[in-house]
Coordinates of C-alpha atoms and ligand atoms in Angstrom, one line a residue:
M100 CA 6.4 -7.2 -28.8
E101 CA 7.9 -4.0 -30.3
D102 CA 10.3 -2.0 -28.1
S103 CA 8.3 1.2 -28.5
Q104 CA 5.1 -0.5 -27.1
I105 CA 4.3 0.8 -23.7
V106 CA 1.2 -1.2 -22.6
E107 CA 0.2 -4.8 -22.8
Q108 CA -3.2 -6.0 -21.6
T109 CA -4.5 -9.5 -20.9
S110 CA -7.9 -10.5 -19.5
D111 CA -6.6 -10.2 -16.0
S112 CA -3.6 -7.8 -16.0
V113 CA -2.1 -4.7 -17.5
T114 CA 1.7 -4.2 -17.9
L115 CA 3.2 -0.8 -18.5
Y116 CA 6.8 -0.3 -19.9
V117 CA 9.1 2.6 -20.2
A118 CA 9.3 3.3 -24.0
N119 CA 12.2 1.6 -25.6
D120 CA 13.2 -0.1 -22.3
H121 CA 11.2 -3.2 -21.6
S122 CA 13.4 -4.0 -18.6
T123 CA 11.6 -1.3 -16.6
S124 CA 7.9 -2.2 -16.1
V125 CA 5.0 -2.4 -13.7
K126 CA 2.3 -5.1 -13.8
I127 CA -1.1 -4.5 -12.3
L128 CA -3.6 -7.3 -11.7
K129 CA -7.2 -6.1 -12.4
Y130 CA -8.2 -8.0 -9.3
G131 CA -7.7 -5.5 -6.5
A132 CA -5.9 -3.2 -9.0
T133 CA -3.0 -4.8 -7.2
V134 CA 0.5 -3.8 -8.5
I135 CA 2.2 -7.2 -8.4
S136 CA 5.6 -6.3 -10.0
W137 CA 7.7 -3.3 -10.4
K138 CA 11.0 -3.8 -12.2
V139 CA 13.7 -1.2 -12.7
K140 CA 16.3 -2.3 -15.3
G141 CA 15.2 -5.9 -14.7
K142 CA 15.5 -5.7 -10.9
E143 CA 12.3 -6.5 -9.0
Q144 CA 11.5 -3.9 -6.3
L145 CA 8.4 -5.4 -4.7
F146 CA 7.9 -8.6 -2.7
L147 CA 5.4 -11.1 -4.0
S148 CA 4.9 -14.3 -2.0
E149 CA 5.4 -17.5 -4.1
G150 CA 2.1 -18.7 -2.5
A151 CA 0.2 -15.5 -3.4
K152 CA -3.1 -16.2 -5.2
T153 CA -3.5 -14.1 -8.3
D154 CA -6.7 -15.8 -9.5
G155 CA -9.1 -13.6 -7.6
S156 CA -9.7 -16.2 -4.8
K157 CA -8.2 -14.0 -2.1
P158 CA -6.3 -10.7 -1.8
V159 CA -2.8 -10.9 -3.2
R160 CA 0.0 -11.5 -0.6
G161 CA 2.5 -9.0 -1.9
G162 CA 2.9 -6.1 -4.3
I163 CA 0.7 -3.2 -3.4
P164 CA -2.8 -4.2 -2.2
L165 CA -5.2 -1.3 -1.9
V166 CA -7.0 -0.9 1.5
F167 CA -10.4 0.7 1.5
P168 CA -12.8 1.6 3.2
V169 CA -11.3 0.3 6.5
F170 CA -7.9 -0.5 7.8
G171 CA -7.7 -3.7 9.8
K172 CA -10.9 -4.6 11.7
C173 CA -13.0 -1.9 13.2
E174 CA -15.5 -3.3 15.7
Q175 CA -16.3 0.0 17.5
K176 CA -17.9 1.8 14.5
P177 CA -21.2 0.2 13.4
E178 CA -20.7 1.0 9.7
F179 CA -17.4 -0.9 9.6
A180 CA -18.0 -3.6 12.2
K181 CA -19.1 -6.3 9.7
L182 CA -16.4 -5.7 7.2
P183 CA -13.5 -8.1 7.0
Q184 CA -10.0 -6.9 7.6
H185 CA -8.8 -4.1 5.1
G186 CA -12.3 -3.8 3.4
F187 CA -13.2 -4.8 -0.1
A188 CA -11.0 -2.8 -2.6
R189 CA -8.4 -5.5 -2.7
N190 CA -11.0 -8.2 -3.2
S191 CA -12.8 -6.6 -6.1
T192 CA -12.0 -6.6 -9.9
W193 CA -11.4 -3.1 -11.1
D194 CA -12.0 -1.7 -14.6
F195 CA -8.9 -0.7 -16.7
L196 CA -9.9 2.6 -18.2
G197 CA -6.8 3.0 -20.3
L198 CA -3.8 5.2 -20.4
V199 CA -4.1 8.8 -19.1
D200 CA -0.7 9.6 -20.8
E201 CA 2.2 7.5 -22.0
H202 CA 3.4 6.8 -18.4
T203 CA 0.1 6.3 -16.6
A204 CA -2.5 3.6 -16.4
Q205 CA -5.9 4.3 -14.8
F206 CA -8.3 1.9 -13.0
A207 CA -11.7 2.5 -11.5
L208 CA -14.0 0.8 -9.0
S209 CA -17.5 1.7 -8.0
E210 CA -20.3 0.0 -6.0
E211 CA -21.4 -1.7 -9.3
D212 CA -18.3 -3.8 -9.6
A213 CA -17.2 -4.1 -6.0
N214 CA -17.2 -7.6 -4.5
P215 CA -20.9 -7.7 -3.6
E216 CA -20.7 -9.9 -0.6
I217 CA -18.1 -7.7 1.2
Y218 CA -19.4 -4.4 -0.1
S219 CA -22.8 -5.1 1.3
K220 CA -21.3 -5.1 4.8
W221 CA -20.2 -1.5 4.6
G222 CA -22.8 0.7 6.4
S223 CA -26.2 -0.2 5.2
G224 CA -24.8 -1.6 1.9
D225 CA -26.0 1.3 -0.3
N226 CA -23.0 3.7 -0.4
K227 CA -22.3 5.0 -3.8
F228 CA -18.7 5.8 -4.5
C229 CA -16.1 6.1 -7.2
L230 CA -12.4 5.3 -6.9
F231 CA -9.9 6.3 -9.6
F232 CA -6.5 4.7 -9.2
N233 CA -3.5 5.8 -11.4
V234 CA -0.2 4.0 -11.7
K235 CA 2.6 6.1 -13.2
L236 CA 5.9 4.5 -14.3
D237 CA 9.0 6.5 -14.8
E238 CA 12.6 5.4 -15.1
K239 CA 13.3 5.2 -11.4
T240 CA 10.0 5.9 -9.7
L241 CA 6.5 4.5 -9.4
T242 CA 3.7 6.8 -8.4
T243 CA 0.4 5.5 -7.2
S244 CA -2.5 8.0 -6.8
I245 CA -6.0 7.6 -5.6
E246 CA -9.2 9.7 -5.9
V247 CA -12.2 8.8 -3.8
E248 CA -15.6 10.4 -4.6
N249 CA -18.7 10.2 -2.5
C250 CA -21.4 9.7 -5.2
N251 CA -24.3 9.4 -2.6
T252 CA -27.0 11.9 -3.3
E253 CA -27.9 12.3 0.3
K254 CA -25.3 11.2 2.8
P255 CA -21.7 11.5 3.8
F256 CA -19.5 8.4 4.3
E257 CA -16.2 7.8 6.1
F258 CA -13.2 5.7 5.1
N259 CA -9.6 4.8 5.6
W260 CA -7.1 4.6 2.7
L261 CA -3.8 2.6 2.6
F262 CA -1.2 1.6 0.0
H263 CA -0.2 -1.7 1.6
T264 CA 3.3 -1.8 -0.1
Y265 CA 5.4 -4.9 0.2
L266 CA 9.0 -3.8 -0.5
R267 CA 11.8 -6.3 -1.3
T268 CA 15.0 -6.3 0.7
P269 CA 17.9 -8.7 0.4
D270 CA 18.0 -9.5 4.1
I271 CA 15.7 -8.1 6.8
E272 CA 18.3 -8.4 9.5
D273 CA 20.6 -6.0 7.7
T274 CA 17.7 -3.6 6.9
L275 CA 16.9 -0.4 8.6
V276 CA 13.9 2.0 8.2
S277 CA 14.8 5.6 8.8
N278 CA 13.2 9.0 9.7
L279 CA 10.6 7.8 12.2
T280 CA 12.6 8.6 15.3
N281 CA 10.7 10.6 18.0
E282 CA 7.4 10.0 16.3
V283 CA 4.4 8.5 18.1
C284 CA 3.3 5.1 17.1
Y285 CA 0.6 2.6 18.1
D286 CA 2.1 -0.8 18.5
Q287 CA -0.5 -3.2 17.3
L288 CA 1.2 -6.1 19.0
L289 CA 1.6 -4.5 22.4
K290 CA -1.6 -2.5 22.0
Q291 CA 0.2 0.6 23.3
H292 CA 1.1 4.1 22.1
Y293 CA 4.7 5.2 22.6
E294 CA 7.3 7.5 21.1
E295 CA 9.8 5.8 18.8
K296 CA 13.3 6.1 20.3
S297 CA 15.4 4.0 17.9
P298 CA 17.6 6.0 15.6
A299 CA 16.4 3.7 12.9
L300 CA 14.0 0.7 13.0
Q301 CA 15.7 -2.7 13.1
F302 CA 14.1 -6.0 12.5
H303 CA 14.7 -9.0 14.8
Q304 CA 11.1 -10.1 15.5
E305 CA 7.5 -9.4 14.3
I306 CA 6.7 -5.7 14.0
D307 CA 3.3 -4.2 13.4
R308 CA 3.2 -0.4 14.1
I309 CA 1.2 2.6 13.0
Y310 CA 3.3 5.7 13.0
K311 CA 0.9 8.6 13.2
S312 CA 0.8 12.1 11.6
I313 CA 4.3 12.0 10.0
P314 CA 5.0 15.3 8.3
K315 CA 4.7 15.0 4.5
D316 CA 8.2 16.3 3.8
R317 CA 9.6 13.3 5.8
K318 CA 10.9 10.7 3.3
I319 CA 10.8 7.2 4.8
Q320 CA 13.8 5.2 3.6
V321 CA 14.6 1.5 3.6
L322 CA 18.4 1.2 4.1
Y323 CA 20.4 -1.9 3.4
L324 CA 24.1 -2.1 4.3
G325 CA 24.5 1.6 4.3
K326 CA 22.5 2.3 1.1
A327 CA 19.0 3.7 0.6
I328 CA 17.3 1.0 -1.5
H329 CA 13.7 2.4 -1.3
T330 CA 12.4 5.9 -0.6
I331 CA 8.8 6.6 0.0
V332 CA 7.4 10.1 -0.5
R333 CA 3.8 10.8 0.6
D334 CA 1.5 13.7 0.2
E335 CA -0.3 15.4 3.0
N336 CA -3.3 13.1 2.8
L337 CA -1.2 10.1 3.7
P338 CA 0.0 11.1 7.2
D339 CA 0.3 7.6 8.7
V340 CA 2.9 5.0 8.0
V341 CA 2.4 1.3 8.9
V342 CA 5.5 -0.8 9.3
W343 CA 4.9 -4.5 9.2
N344 CA 7.0 -7.7 9.1
P345 CA 5.3 -10.9 10.1
W346 CA 8.5 -12.8 11.2
I347 CA 8.5 -16.5 11.8
E348 CA 5.3 -17.4 13.7
K349 CA 3.0 -15.1 11.9
A350 CA 4.3 -16.1 8.5
D351 CA 3.6 -19.7 9.6
T352 CA -0.1 -18.9 10.1
M353 CA -0.5 -17.4 6.6
S354 CA -1.2 -20.2 4.0
D355 CA -0.3 -17.9 1.1
F356 CA 3.0 -16.8 2.6
Q357 CA 5.6 -18.9 0.8
P358 CA 8.3 -19.9 1.3
K359 CA 8.0 -19.6 5.0
D360 CA 11.4 -17.9 5.5
A361 CA 10.5 -15.2 2.8
Y362 CA 9.8 -12.8 5.7
K363 CA 13.6 -12.2 5.4
Q364 CA 13.1 -10.7 2.0
M365 CA 10.4 -8.2 2.7
V366 CA 9.2 -5.2 4.7
C367 CA 5.9 -3.5 4.4
I368 CA 6.0 0.3 4.5
E369 CA 2.3 1.3 4.1
A370 CA 1.4 5.0 3.6
G371 CA -2.2 5.8 4.5
K372 CA -4.8 7.7 6.4
V373 CA -5.7 5.1 9.0
A374 CA -5.4 6.6 12.5
E375 CA -8.5 8.7 11.7
F376 CA -11.3 8.3 9.2
V377 CA -11.8 10.7 6.3
K378 CA -15.3 12.0 6.1
L379 CA -16.6 12.9 2.7
E380 CA -19.8 14.8 2.2
K381 CA -22.0 13.9 -0.8
H382 CA -20.3 14.7 -4.1
Q383 CA -17.0 15.5 -2.4
K384 CA -13.7 14.2 -3.6
W385 CA -10.4 13.3 -1.8
K386 CA -7.1 12.6 -3.4
A387 CA -3.8 11.1 -2.2
S388 CA -0.6 9.8 -3.7
Q389 CA 2.8 8.2 -2.9
V390 CA 6.0 8.0 -4.9
L391 CA 8.3 5.0 -4.6
A392 CA 11.9 5.7 -5.7
I393 CA 15.1 3.8 -5.9
D394 CA 18.8 4.9 -5.8
E395 CA 18.3 8.0 -3.7
D396 CA 20.8 9.6 -1.4
I397 CA 20.2 9.0 2.3
H398 CA 18.1 11.8 3.8
L399 CA 18.6 12.1 7.5
Q400 CA 15.5 14.0 8.6
S401 CA 15.0 13.0 12.3
Q402 CA 17.0 13.9 15.4
I403 CA 18.9 10.7 16.1
F404 CA 21.6 11.9 18.5
Ligands
BG6_995 C1 -0.9 -4.8 8.0 C2 -1.5 -4.8 9.4 O1 -1.3 -3.6 7.4 O2 -1.5 -5.9 7.3 C3 -1.2 -6.2 10.1 O3 -0.9 -3.8 10.2 C4 -1.7 -7.3 9.2 O4 -1.8 -6.2 11.3 C5 -1.1 -7.2 7.8 O5 -1.4 -8.6 9.8 C6 -1.6 -8.2 6.8 O6 -3.0 -8.3 6.7 P1 -3.7 -9.3 5.8 O7 -5.2 -9.1 6.0 O8 -3.3 -9.1 4.4 O9 -3.2 -10.7 6.3

């Protein structure tokens, strides 16, 4: 492959490179339009389980699965009650539309190519929609953007959106997540709301929390031994931040989580709109994006003293 080549396509994946630097790349599986690798100067930034299925038999355990139209399970709303956890976008094979520019690959999903068995469980199984997903690779950043369009001719629909990003860290017990202090979270394990009081999140057991309505100028940072190793920047349409690490027992229950102690090398920081649903009227569009960056200065943006 020539150094100047910026895209490589196989039947099931697309890889983008920075021109003249093939050590910086992003690989996207057409199944789920799941980003499964992001390397900067040869260093992998994302966590991908060694047991992850990449053959389309189940959602990928790692990388950046896309969550639509529901986050988790939602029994209380009839149109989502029958859908499995996290919807169908991550279980459907997306179309690769090509490059939008020399840094950006574009994928699309509509009701025609959505996983029919799961899609049919959304509402009355006849919602028409269009998703456009862009993945933009720069030297030190990866930008993922989504546009959702309601293509129904008569009715609105509602949805959640989430970038379920699995970030790599050398050792979770020496990892902190910053800038969520004093924010309200819903703890999915305790089933309780409370205000976060830690100056930075630490990890010594399973954690599964939805931090709600976090201002868009708040950068969420993953710190390791005093350095910012990941910075997540979200736009205003991604107000919620889910923080998840399965720890020992939960990792044990997931057959595709391998090796079992790999929970030490990951933390999920998931930017989304999940605490409330977005309602889209017919023909309306909604857009959102996040930027993942490396090598940033530490930005202390919450009152920790
Ligand atoms: C997170 C949820 O977003 O995804 C967790 O907050 C969940 O509750 C995790 O366990 C993984 O979900 P799944 O369906 O990929 O096993």
